[in-house]
Amino acid sequence: MGMWVEYPILKLEFSRILPYNVKSDIPKGIEQLYYKLKSLLATTARKYHVDLNAGPLTDLKAKDVIDSLYRKFNLPVIVLVDEYDSVANSAMYQVKNEFFTKAVMKLYNDFFTDLKSAASSIKLVWVTGVNKLGIDALDNDPNNFVDFILL
């Protein structure tokens, strides 16, 4: 019987990156989106005691964390993205601001492009959400996603 392997995990809860009071200051809300996502990435790095040497938080990318975890543990990383659609749902159904919605879609595109660039250090990516926002419709064309719809 095989040995249990404990892979490093990058877990990102996108519901935690929702900015507060977006309607009152759209540009600040967009800035908060990126900052909160990068804060979640930094939290994972600290959890695993990974020194990123990436400079300021504003420069941090998922690939930095994933590659650092891969190097530290010599194992591919499991990426869990929970409620990936929560920010887009908020943008489309609550904020209802076209500029903000486009910024959210850019955030998604940037994030999934970044994930794809770290593919050689990733074992599995598991993405959950309640709405089917087409990841495959993003500009980065992530052609290696399999869609499981649970009813």
Short mmCIF file of C-alpha atoms in Angstrom, two decimals:
data_model
loop_
_atom_site.label_atom_id
_atom_site.label_comp_id
_atom_site.label_asym_id
_atom_site.label_seq_id
_atom_site.Cartn_x
_atom_site.Cartn_y
_atom_site.Cartn_z
CA MET A 1 0.00 0.00 0.00
CA GLY A 2 1.25 3.49 -0.90
CA MET A 3 2.25 6.17 1.53
CA TRP A 4 -0.02 9.17 2.16
CA VAL A 5 1.49 12.29 0.59
CA GLU A 6 0.62 15.65 2.10
CA TYR A 7 0.80 18.23 -0.66
CA PRO A 8 1.15 21.96 0.00
CA ILE A 9 -2.18 23.71 -0.52
CA LEU A 10 -2.89 27.23 -1.72
CA LYS A 11 -6.47 27.93 -0.63
CA LEU A 12 -8.06 31.16 -1.76
CA GLU A 13 -11.55 32.12 -0.68
CA PHE A 14 -12.60 34.72 -3.21
CA SER A 15 -15.53 35.81 -1.03
CA ARG A 16 -12.87 37.24 1.32
CA ILE A 17 -11.55 39.65 -1.32
CA LEU A 18 -14.83 41.51 -1.75
CA PRO A 19 -14.20 45.19 -1.07
CA TYR A 20 -16.41 47.20 1.25
CA ASN A 21 -18.45 50.22 0.11
CA VAL A 22 -17.48 49.79 -3.53
CA LYS A 23 -20.31 51.96 -4.82
CA SER A 24 -18.97 55.01 -2.97
CA ASP A 25 -15.46 54.73 -4.46
CA ILE A 26 -15.08 52.40 -7.46
CA PRO A 27 -11.31 52.99 -8.03
CA LYS A 28 -10.57 52.30 -4.36
CA GLY A 29 -12.77 49.17 -4.54
CA ILE A 30 -10.70 47.87 -7.46
CA GLU A 31 -7.49 48.59 -5.58
CA GLN A 32 -8.88 46.70 -2.55
CA LEU A 33 -9.69 43.65 -4.73
CA TYR A 34 -6.07 43.24 -5.79
CA TYR A 35 -4.72 44.04 -2.32
CA LYS A 36 -6.98 41.50 -0.60
CA LEU A 37 -6.11 38.78 -3.11
CA LYS A 38 -2.40 39.43 -2.60
CA SER A 39 -2.93 39.40 1.18
CA LEU A 40 -4.45 35.91 0.92
CA LEU A 41 -1.44 34.78 -1.10
CA ALA A 42 0.93 36.25 1.50
CA THR A 43 -1.00 34.50 4.29
CA THR A 44 -0.39 31.13 2.64
CA ALA A 45 3.31 31.90 2.27
CA ARG A 46 3.53 32.77 5.97
CA LYS A 47 1.57 29.63 6.94
CA TYR A 48 4.18 27.47 5.22
CA HIS A 49 7.11 29.67 6.35
CA VAL A 50 8.05 30.47 2.79
CA ASP A 51 10.27 33.47 2.17
CA LEU A 52 9.16 34.92 -1.14
CA ASN A 53 11.74 37.69 -1.60
CA ALA A 54 9.15 39.16 -3.93
CA GLY A 55 9.42 42.72 -2.73
CA PRO A 56 6.31 44.69 -1.88
CA LEU A 57 2.93 43.01 -1.49
CA THR A 58 1.67 44.83 -4.59
CA ASP A 59 4.10 42.78 -6.72
CA LEU A 60 3.07 39.39 -5.30
CA LYS A 61 1.53 36.85 -7.69
CA ALA A 62 0.05 33.38 -7.24
CA LYS A 63 2.93 31.98 -9.29
CA ASP A 64 5.42 33.35 -6.72
CA VAL A 65 3.71 31.47 -3.90
CA ILE A 66 3.13 28.28 -5.90
CA ASP A 67 6.71 28.08 -7.18
CA SER A 68 8.09 28.81 -3.69
CA LEU A 69 5.95 26.07 -2.15
CA TYR A 70 7.03 23.66 -4.89
CA ARG A 71 10.71 24.41 -4.25
CA LYS A 72 10.37 24.15 -0.47
CA PHE A 73 8.48 20.84 -0.38
CA ASN A 74 9.66 19.36 -3.69
CA LEU A 75 6.00 18.52 -4.35
CA PRO A 76 3.46 20.02 -6.71
CA VAL A 77 0.90 22.36 -5.13
CA ILE A 78 -2.85 21.85 -4.86
CA VAL A 79 -4.74 25.08 -5.55
CA LEU A 80 -8.26 25.50 -4.14
CA VAL A 81 -10.22 28.55 -5.28
CA ASP A 82 -13.47 28.70 -3.32
CA GLU A 83 -16.40 30.84 -4.45
CA TYR A 84 -14.45 32.17 -7.41
CA ASP A 85 -17.60 33.79 -8.77
CA SER A 86 -18.49 35.77 -5.62
CA VAL A 87 -16.69 38.93 -6.74
CA ALA A 88 -18.20 38.84 -10.23
CA ASN A 89 -21.65 38.20 -8.77
CA SER A 90 -21.23 41.21 -6.51
CA ALA A 91 -20.04 43.34 -9.43
CA MET A 92 -22.89 42.34 -11.74
CA TYR A 93 -25.82 42.12 -9.32
CA GLN A 94 -25.02 44.51 -6.46
CA VAL A 95 -22.53 47.16 -7.55
CA LYS A 96 -23.86 47.27 -11.13
CA ASN A 97 -21.03 49.42 -12.41
CA GLU A 98 -19.58 48.56 -15.82
CA PHE A 99 -16.11 49.89 -14.97
CA PHE A 100 -15.97 47.80 -11.80
CA THR A 101 -17.31 44.69 -13.58
CA LYS A 102 -14.62 45.02 -16.28
CA ALA A 103 -11.98 45.40 -13.55
CA VAL A 104 -13.24 42.23 -11.87
CA MET A 105 -13.03 40.30 -15.13
CA LYS A 106 -9.48 41.63 -15.59
CA LEU A 107 -8.63 40.40 -12.08
CA TYR A 108 -9.95 36.95 -13.01
CA ASN A 109 -8.03 36.97 -16.27
CA ASP A 110 -4.82 38.07 -14.55
CA PHE A 111 -5.25 35.46 -11.81
CA PHE A 112 -5.99 32.50 -14.08
CA THR A 113 -3.22 33.53 -16.49
CA ASP A 114 -0.88 33.58 -13.50
CA LEU A 115 -2.09 30.11 -12.43
CA LYS A 116 -1.55 28.77 -15.92
CA SER A 117 2.02 30.11 -15.93
CA ALA A 118 2.68 28.04 -12.77
CA ALA A 119 1.24 24.84 -14.26
CA SER A 120 4.49 22.89 -13.97
CA SER A 121 4.39 23.39 -10.16
CA ILE A 122 0.71 22.49 -9.75
CA LYS A 123 -0.78 19.06 -9.04
CA LEU A 124 -4.46 20.07 -9.14
CA VAL A 125 -6.63 23.18 -9.33
CA TRP A 126 -10.11 22.91 -7.81
CA VAL A 127 -12.43 25.87 -8.40
CA THR A 128 -15.87 26.18 -6.79
CA GLY A 129 -18.71 28.59 -7.40
CA VAL A 130 -22.48 28.77 -7.65
CA ASN A 131 -22.72 30.43 -11.05
CA LYS A 132 -21.12 29.13 -14.17
CA LEU A 133 -18.91 32.02 -15.14
CA GLY A 134 -16.98 30.77 -18.11
CA ILE A 135 -13.37 30.38 -17.08
CA ASP A 136 -12.83 29.15 -20.61
CA ALA A 137 -14.14 32.48 -21.90
CA LEU A 138 -11.31 34.42 -20.28
CA ASP A 139 -8.59 35.76 -22.55
CA ASN A 140 -6.00 33.31 -21.26
CA ASP A 141 -7.82 30.28 -22.67
CA PRO A 142 -7.19 27.80 -19.83
CA ASN A 143 -7.71 24.70 -21.93
CA ASN A 144 -6.91 22.19 -19.20
CA PHE A 145 -9.96 22.79 -16.96
CA VAL A 146 -12.62 20.11 -16.64
CA ASP A 147 -16.11 21.33 -15.73
CA PHE A 148 -18.00 19.32 -13.09
CA ILE A 149 -21.51 20.60 -12.52
CA LEU A 150 -23.16 19.30 -9.36
CA LEU A 151 -26.90 19.66 -9.03
#
